[in-house]
PDB file of C-alpha atoms in Angstrom:
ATOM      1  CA  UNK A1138      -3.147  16.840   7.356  1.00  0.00           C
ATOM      2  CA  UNK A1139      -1.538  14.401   9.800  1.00  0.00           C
ATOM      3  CA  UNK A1140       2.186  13.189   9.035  1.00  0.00           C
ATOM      4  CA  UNK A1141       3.228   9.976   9.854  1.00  0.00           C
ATOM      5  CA  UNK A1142       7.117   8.846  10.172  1.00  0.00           C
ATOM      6  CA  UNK A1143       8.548   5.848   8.874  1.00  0.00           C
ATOM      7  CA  UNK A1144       9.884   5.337  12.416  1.00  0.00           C
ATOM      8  CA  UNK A1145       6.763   5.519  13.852  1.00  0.00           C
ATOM      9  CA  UNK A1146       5.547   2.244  11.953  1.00  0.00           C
ATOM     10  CA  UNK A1147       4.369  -0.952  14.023  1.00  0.00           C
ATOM     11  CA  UNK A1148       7.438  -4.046  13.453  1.00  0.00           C
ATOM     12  CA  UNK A1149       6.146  -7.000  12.810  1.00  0.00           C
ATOM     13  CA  UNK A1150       6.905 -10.302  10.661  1.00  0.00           C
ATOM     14  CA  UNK A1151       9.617 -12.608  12.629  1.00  0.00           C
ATOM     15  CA  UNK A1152      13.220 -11.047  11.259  1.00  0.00           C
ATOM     16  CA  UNK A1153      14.702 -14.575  12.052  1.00  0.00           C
ATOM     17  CA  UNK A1154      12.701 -16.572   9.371  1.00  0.00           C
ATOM     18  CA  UNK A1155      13.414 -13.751   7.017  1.00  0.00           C
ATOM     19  CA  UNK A1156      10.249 -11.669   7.150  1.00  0.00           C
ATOM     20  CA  UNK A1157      10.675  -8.046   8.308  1.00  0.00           C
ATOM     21  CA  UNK A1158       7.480  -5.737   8.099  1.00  0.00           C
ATOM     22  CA  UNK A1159       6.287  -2.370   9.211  1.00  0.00           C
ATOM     23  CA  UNK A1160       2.732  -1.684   9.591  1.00  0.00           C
ATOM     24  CA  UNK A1161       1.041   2.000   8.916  1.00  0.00           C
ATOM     25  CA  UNK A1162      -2.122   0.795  11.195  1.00  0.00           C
ATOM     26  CA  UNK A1163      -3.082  -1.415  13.872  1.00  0.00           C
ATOM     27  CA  UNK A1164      -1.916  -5.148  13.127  1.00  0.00           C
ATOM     28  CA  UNK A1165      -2.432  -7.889  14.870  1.00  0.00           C
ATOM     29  CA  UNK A1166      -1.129  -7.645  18.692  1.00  0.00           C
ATOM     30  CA  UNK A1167      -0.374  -4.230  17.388  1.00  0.00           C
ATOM     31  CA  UNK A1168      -3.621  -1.894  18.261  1.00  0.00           C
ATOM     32  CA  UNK A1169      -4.175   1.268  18.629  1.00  0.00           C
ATOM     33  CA  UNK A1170      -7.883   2.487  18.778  1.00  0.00           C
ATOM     34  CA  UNK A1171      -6.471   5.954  17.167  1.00  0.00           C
ATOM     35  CA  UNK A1172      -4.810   4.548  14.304  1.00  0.00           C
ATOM     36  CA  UNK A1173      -6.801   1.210  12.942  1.00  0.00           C
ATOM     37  CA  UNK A1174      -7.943   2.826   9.255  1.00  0.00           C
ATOM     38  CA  UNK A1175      -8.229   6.148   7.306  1.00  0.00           C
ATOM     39  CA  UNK A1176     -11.091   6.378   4.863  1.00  0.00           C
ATOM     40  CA  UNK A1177     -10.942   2.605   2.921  1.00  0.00           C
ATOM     41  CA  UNK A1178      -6.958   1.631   4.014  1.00  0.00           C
ATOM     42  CA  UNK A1179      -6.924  -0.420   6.728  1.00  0.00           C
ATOM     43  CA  UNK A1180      -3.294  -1.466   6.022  1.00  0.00           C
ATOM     44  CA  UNK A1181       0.036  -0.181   4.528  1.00  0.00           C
ATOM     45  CA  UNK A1182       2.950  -2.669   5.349  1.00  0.00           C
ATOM     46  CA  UNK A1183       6.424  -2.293   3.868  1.00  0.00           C
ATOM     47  CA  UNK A1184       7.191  -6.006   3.586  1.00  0.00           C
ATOM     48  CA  UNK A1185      10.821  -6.982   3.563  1.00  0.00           C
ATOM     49  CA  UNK A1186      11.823 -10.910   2.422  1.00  0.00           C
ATOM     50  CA  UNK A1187      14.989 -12.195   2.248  1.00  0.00           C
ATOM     51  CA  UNK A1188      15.728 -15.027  -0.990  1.00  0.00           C
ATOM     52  CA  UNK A1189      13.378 -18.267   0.324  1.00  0.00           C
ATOM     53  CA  UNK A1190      11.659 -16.357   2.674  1.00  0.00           C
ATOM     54  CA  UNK A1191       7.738 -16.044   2.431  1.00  0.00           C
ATOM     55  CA  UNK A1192       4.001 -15.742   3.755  1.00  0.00           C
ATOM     56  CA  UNK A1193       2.773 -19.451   3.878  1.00  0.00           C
ATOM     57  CA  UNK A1194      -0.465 -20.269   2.071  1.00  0.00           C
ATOM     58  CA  UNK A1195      -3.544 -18.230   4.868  1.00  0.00           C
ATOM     59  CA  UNK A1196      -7.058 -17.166   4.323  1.00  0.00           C
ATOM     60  CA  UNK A1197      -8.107 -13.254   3.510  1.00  0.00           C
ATOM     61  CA  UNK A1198     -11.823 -12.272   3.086  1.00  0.00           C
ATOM     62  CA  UNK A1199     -13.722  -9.328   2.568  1.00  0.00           C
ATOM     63  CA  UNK A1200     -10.202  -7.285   2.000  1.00  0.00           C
ATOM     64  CA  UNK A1201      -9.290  -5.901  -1.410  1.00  0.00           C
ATOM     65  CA  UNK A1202      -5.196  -6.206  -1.305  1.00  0.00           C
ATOM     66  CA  UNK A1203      -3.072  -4.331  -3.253  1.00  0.00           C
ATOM     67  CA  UNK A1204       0.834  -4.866  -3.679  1.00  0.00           C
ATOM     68  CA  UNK A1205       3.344  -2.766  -5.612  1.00  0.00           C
ATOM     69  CA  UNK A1206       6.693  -4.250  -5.427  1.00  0.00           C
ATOM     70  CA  UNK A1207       9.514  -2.104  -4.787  1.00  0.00           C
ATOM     71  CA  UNK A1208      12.677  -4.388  -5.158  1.00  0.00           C
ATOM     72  CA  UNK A1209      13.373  -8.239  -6.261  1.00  0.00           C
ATOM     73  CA  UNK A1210      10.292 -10.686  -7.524  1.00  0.00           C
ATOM     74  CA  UNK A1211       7.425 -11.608  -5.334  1.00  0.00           C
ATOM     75  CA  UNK A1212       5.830 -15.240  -6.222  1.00  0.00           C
ATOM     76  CA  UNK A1213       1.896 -15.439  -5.715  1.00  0.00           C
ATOM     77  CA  UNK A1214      -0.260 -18.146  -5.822  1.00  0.00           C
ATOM     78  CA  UNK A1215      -4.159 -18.487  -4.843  1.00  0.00           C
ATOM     79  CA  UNK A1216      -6.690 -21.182  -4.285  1.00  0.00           C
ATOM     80  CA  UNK A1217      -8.585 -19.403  -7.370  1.00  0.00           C
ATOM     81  CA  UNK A1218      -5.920 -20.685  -9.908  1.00  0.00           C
ATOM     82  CA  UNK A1219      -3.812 -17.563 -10.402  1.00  0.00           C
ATOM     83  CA  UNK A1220       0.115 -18.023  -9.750  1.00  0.00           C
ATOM     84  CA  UNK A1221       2.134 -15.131 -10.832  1.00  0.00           C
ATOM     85  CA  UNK A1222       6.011 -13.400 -10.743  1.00  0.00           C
ATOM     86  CA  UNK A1223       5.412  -9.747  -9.930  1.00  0.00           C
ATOM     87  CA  UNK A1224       7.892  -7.387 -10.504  1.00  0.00           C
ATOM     88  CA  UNK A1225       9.043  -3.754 -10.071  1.00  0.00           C
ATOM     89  CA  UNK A1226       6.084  -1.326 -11.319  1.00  0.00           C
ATOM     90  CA  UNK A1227       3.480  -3.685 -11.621  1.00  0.00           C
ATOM     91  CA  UNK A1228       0.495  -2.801 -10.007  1.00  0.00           C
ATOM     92  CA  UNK A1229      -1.332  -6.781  -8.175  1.00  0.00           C
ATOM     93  CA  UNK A1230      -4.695  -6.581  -6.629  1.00  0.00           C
ATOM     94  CA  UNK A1231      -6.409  -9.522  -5.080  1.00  0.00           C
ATOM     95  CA  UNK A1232     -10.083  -9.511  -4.052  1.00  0.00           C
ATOM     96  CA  UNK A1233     -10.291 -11.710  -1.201  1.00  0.00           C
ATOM     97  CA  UNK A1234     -14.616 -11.226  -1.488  1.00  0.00           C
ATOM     98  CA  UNK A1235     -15.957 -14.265   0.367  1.00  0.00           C
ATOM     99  CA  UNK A1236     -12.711 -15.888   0.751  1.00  0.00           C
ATOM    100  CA  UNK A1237      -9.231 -17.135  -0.719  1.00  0.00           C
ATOM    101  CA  UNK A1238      -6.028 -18.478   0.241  1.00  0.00           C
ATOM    102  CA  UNK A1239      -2.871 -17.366  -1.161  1.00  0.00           C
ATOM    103  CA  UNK A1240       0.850 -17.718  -0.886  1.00  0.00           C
ATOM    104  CA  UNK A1241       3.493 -15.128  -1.225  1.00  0.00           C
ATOM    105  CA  UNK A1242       6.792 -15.747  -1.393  1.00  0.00           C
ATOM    106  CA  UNK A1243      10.739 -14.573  -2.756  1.00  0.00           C
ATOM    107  CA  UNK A1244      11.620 -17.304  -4.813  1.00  0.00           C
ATOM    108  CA  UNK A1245      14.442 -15.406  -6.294  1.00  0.00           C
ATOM    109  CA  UNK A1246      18.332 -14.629  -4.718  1.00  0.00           C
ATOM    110  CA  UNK A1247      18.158 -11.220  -4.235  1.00  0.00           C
ATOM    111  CA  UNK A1248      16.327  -9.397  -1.890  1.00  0.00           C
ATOM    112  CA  UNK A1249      12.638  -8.609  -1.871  1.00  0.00           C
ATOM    113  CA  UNK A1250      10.873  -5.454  -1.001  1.00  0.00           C
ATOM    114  CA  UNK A1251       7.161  -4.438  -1.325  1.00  0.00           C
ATOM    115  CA  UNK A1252       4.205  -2.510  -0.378  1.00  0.00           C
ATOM    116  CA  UNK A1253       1.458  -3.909   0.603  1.00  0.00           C
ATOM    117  CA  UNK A1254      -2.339  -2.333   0.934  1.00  0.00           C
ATOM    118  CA  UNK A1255      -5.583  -3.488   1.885  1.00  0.00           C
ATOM    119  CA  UNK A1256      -9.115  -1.743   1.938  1.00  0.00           C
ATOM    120  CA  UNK A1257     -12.129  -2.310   3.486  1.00  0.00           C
ATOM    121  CA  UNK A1258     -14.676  -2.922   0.541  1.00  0.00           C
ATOM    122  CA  UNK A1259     -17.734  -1.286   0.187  1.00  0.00           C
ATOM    123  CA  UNK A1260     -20.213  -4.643   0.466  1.00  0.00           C
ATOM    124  CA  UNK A1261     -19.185  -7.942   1.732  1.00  0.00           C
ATOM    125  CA  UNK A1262     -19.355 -11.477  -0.265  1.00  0.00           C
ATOM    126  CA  UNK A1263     -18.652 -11.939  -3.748  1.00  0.00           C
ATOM    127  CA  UNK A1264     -16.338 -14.041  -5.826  1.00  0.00           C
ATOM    128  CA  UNK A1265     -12.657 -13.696  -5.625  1.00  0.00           C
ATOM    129  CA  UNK A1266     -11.316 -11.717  -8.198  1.00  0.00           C
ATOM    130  CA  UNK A1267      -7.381 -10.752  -9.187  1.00  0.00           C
ATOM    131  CA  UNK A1268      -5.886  -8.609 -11.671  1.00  0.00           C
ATOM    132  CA  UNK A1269      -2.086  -8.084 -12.463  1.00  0.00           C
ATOM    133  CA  UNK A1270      -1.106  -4.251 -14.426  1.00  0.00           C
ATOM    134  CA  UNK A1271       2.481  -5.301 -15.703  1.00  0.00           C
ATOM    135  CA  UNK A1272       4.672  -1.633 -15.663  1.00  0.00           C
ATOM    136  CA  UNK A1273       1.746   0.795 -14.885  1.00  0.00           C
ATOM    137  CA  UNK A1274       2.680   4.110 -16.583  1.00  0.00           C
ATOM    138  CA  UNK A1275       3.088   7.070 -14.373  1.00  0.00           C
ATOM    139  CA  UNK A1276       0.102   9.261 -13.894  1.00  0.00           C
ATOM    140  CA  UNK A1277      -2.083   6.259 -14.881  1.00  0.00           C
ATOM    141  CA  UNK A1278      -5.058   5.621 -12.531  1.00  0.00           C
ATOM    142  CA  UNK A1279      -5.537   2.176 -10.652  1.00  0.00           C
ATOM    143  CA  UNK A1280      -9.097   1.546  -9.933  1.00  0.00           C
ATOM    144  CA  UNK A1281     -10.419  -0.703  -7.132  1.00  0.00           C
ATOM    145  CA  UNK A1282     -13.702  -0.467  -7.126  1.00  0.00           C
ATOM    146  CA  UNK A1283     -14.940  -2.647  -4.754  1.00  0.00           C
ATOM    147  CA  UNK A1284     -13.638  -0.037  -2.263  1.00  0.00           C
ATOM    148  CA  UNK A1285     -14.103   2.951  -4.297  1.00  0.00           C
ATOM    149  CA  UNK A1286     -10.735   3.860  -4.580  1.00  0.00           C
ATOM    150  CA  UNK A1287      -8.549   4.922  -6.933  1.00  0.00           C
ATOM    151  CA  UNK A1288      -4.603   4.313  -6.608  1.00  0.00           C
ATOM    152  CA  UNK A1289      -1.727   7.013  -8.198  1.00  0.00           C
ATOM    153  CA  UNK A1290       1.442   6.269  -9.296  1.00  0.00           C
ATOM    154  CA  UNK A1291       3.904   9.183  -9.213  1.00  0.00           C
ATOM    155  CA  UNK A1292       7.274   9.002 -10.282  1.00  0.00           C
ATOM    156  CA  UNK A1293       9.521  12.341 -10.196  1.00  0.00           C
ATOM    157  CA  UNK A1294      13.158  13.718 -11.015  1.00  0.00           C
ATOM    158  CA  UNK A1295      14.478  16.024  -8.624  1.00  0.00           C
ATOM    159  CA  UNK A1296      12.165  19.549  -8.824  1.00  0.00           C
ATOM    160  CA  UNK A1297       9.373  17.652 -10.370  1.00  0.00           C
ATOM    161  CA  UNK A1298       6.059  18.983  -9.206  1.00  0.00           C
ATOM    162  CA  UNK A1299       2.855  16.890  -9.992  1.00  0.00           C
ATOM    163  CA  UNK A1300      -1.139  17.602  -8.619  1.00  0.00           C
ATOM    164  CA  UNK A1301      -2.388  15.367  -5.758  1.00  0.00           C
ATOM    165  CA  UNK A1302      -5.934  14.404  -6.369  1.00  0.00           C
ATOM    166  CA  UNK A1303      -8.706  16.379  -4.781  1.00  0.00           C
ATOM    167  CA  UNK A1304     -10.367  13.594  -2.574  1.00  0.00           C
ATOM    168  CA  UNK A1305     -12.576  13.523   1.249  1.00  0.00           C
ATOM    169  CA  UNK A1306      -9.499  11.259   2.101  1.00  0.00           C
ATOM    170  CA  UNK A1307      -6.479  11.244   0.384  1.00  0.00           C
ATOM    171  CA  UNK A1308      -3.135   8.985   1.488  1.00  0.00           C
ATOM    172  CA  UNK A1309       0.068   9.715   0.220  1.00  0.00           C
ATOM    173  CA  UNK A1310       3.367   7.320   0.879  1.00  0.00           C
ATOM    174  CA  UNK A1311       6.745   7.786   0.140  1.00  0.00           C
ATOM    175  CA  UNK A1312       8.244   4.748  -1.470  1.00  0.00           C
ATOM    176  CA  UNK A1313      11.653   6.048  -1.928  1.00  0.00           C
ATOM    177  CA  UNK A1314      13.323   9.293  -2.481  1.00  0.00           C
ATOM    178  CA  UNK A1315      11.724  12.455  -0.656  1.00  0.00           C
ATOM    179  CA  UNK A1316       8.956  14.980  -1.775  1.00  0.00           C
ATOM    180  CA  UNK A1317       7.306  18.253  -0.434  1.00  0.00           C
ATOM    181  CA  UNK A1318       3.813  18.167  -0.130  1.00  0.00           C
ATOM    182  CA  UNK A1319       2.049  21.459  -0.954  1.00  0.00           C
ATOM    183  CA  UNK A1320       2.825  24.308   1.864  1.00  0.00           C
ATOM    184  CA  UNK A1321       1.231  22.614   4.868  1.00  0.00           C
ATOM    185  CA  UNK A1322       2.738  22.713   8.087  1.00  0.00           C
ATOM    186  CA  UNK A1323       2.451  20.524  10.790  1.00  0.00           C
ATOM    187  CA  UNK A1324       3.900  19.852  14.430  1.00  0.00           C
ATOM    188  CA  UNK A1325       7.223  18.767  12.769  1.00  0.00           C
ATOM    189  CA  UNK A1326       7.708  21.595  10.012  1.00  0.00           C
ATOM    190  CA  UNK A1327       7.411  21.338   6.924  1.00  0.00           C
ATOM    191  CA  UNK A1328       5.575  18.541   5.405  1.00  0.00           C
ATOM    192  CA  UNK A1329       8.329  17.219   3.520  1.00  0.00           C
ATOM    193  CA  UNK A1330       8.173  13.509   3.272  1.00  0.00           C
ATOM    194  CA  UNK A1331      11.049  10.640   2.960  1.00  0.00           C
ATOM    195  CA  UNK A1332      11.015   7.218   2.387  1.00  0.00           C
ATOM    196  CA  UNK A1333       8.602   5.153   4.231  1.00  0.00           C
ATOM    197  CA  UNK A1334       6.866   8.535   5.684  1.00  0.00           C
ATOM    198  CA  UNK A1335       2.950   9.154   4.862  1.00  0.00           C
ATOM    199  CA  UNK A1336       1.009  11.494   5.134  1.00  0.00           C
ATOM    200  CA  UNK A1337      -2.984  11.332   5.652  1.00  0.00           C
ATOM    201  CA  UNK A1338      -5.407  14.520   4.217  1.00  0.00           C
ATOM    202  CA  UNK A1339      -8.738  15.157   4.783  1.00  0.00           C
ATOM    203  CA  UNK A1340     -10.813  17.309   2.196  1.00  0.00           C
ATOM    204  CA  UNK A1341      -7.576  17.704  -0.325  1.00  0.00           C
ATOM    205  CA  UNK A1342      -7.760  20.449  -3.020  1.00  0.00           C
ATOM    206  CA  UNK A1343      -5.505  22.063  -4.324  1.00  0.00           C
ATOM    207  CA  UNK A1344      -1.965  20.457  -3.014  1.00  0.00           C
ATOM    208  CA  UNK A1345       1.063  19.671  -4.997  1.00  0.00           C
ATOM    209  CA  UNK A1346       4.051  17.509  -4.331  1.00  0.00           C
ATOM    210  CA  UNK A1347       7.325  18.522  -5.722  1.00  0.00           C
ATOM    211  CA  UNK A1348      10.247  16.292  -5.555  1.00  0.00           C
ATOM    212  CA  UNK A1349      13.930  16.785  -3.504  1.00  0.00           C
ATOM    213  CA  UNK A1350      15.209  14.283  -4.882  1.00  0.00           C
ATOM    214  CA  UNK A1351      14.221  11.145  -7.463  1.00  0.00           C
ATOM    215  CA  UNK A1352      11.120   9.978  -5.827  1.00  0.00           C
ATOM    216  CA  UNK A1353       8.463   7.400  -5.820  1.00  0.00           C
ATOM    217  CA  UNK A1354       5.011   8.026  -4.336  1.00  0.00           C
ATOM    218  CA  UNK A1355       1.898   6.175  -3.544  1.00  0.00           C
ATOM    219  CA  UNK A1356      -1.634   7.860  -3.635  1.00  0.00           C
ATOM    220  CA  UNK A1357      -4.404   7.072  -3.026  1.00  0.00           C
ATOM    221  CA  UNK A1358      -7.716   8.635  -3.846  1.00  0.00           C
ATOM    222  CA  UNK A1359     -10.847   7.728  -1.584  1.00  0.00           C
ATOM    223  CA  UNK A1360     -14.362   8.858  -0.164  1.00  0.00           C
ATOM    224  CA  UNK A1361     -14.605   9.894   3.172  1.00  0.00           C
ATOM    225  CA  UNK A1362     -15.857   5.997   4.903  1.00  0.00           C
ATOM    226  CA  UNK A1363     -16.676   3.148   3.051  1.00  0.00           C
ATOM    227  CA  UNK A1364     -19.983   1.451   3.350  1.00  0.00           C
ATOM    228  CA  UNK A1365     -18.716  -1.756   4.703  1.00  0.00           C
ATOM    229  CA  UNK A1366     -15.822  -2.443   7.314  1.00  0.00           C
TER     230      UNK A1366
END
């Protein structure tokens, strides 16, 4: 198991147009040959945007994006005809395939805060595909399986204890609120996890998370290396 802090993440985005973001992996100008993917995820960015702030419309290919919005509205559109108001607990995934363009933006006046994932798909090509779950239930299973991955959704009161998959790679990120992950120690302690901390496992079985406090998690299931990326 390695445990990493939400201090630790990469800045990015340009704070004076609105757009603050902190990337999990290598991004951009941001590289590090130790930390550009684990299993499928190539990319876990907290995205902040303030009201009228956005991404302008830019290509994506051969990238399987998945966004779970934390706070406020995000406003997507795509060169394949969807546009779309995405709001806390629904689950949007975007198949880039061959190639799309999109736009995301916060339309609204508050402030905007989301997640943002991508994964390396198993083959390249194809035809753009997106899908929108509006209010995924907890403990429901999000499938993307161009990458072979399967996305958790835990939500816990304090004491709460819930099973973390069994998976060759397994990714699990604190959204908000804090949560103990099994007994596992590492350099730090504990593995106890806060908001905007991760932690990546190899060959999981058996591991629990139980909650400190109300908490929000992210997991994701996957094989061990994708075919393609």
């Amino acid at each position: 198991m390695e445990v990493r802090r939400a201090h630790e993440r990469y800045p990015g985005g340009d704070p004076q147009a609105g757009v603050e973001t902190r990337h999990a992996f290598s991004f951009g100008h941001h590289y590090d040959p130790d930390n550009i993917r684990f299993g499928a995820l190539i990319a876990c960015n907290e995205e902040r945007l303030a009201p009228g702030a956005g991404f302008d419309e830019h290509p994506h290919s051969h990238t399987e994006i998945v966004t779970w919005v934390v706070e406020g509205e995000l406003t997507h559109r795509d060169t394949t005809g969807h546009e779309t108001l995405v709001r806390p607990g629904d689950v949007q995934r975007l198949s880039s395939a061959r190639g799309v363009r999109h736009v995301e933006r916060n339309n609204g006046t508050e402030p905007l805060r989301f997640v943002q994932m991508w994964l390396a798909p198993r083959e390249p090509g194809g035809e753009p595909d997106y899908d929108v779950v509006r209010g995924i239930a907890d403990n429901t299973p999000y499938a993307v399986p161009r990458a072979d991955a399967m996305l958790h959704v835990r939500r816990l009161a304090a004491g709460d204890r819930t099973a973390v998959p069994d998976g060759a790679r397994v990714y699990v990120h604190v959204v908000r609120g804090a949560a103990r992950l099994g007994d596992a120690v590492t350099d730090g302690g504990q593995a106890l996890l806060e908001t905007g901390d991760a932690a990546r496992v190899t060959d999981a079985e058996g591991l629990e998370l139980t909650a400190e406090c109300t908490a929000e998690c992210l997991i994701w299931e996957m094989p061990a290396e994708p075919t393609y990326g």
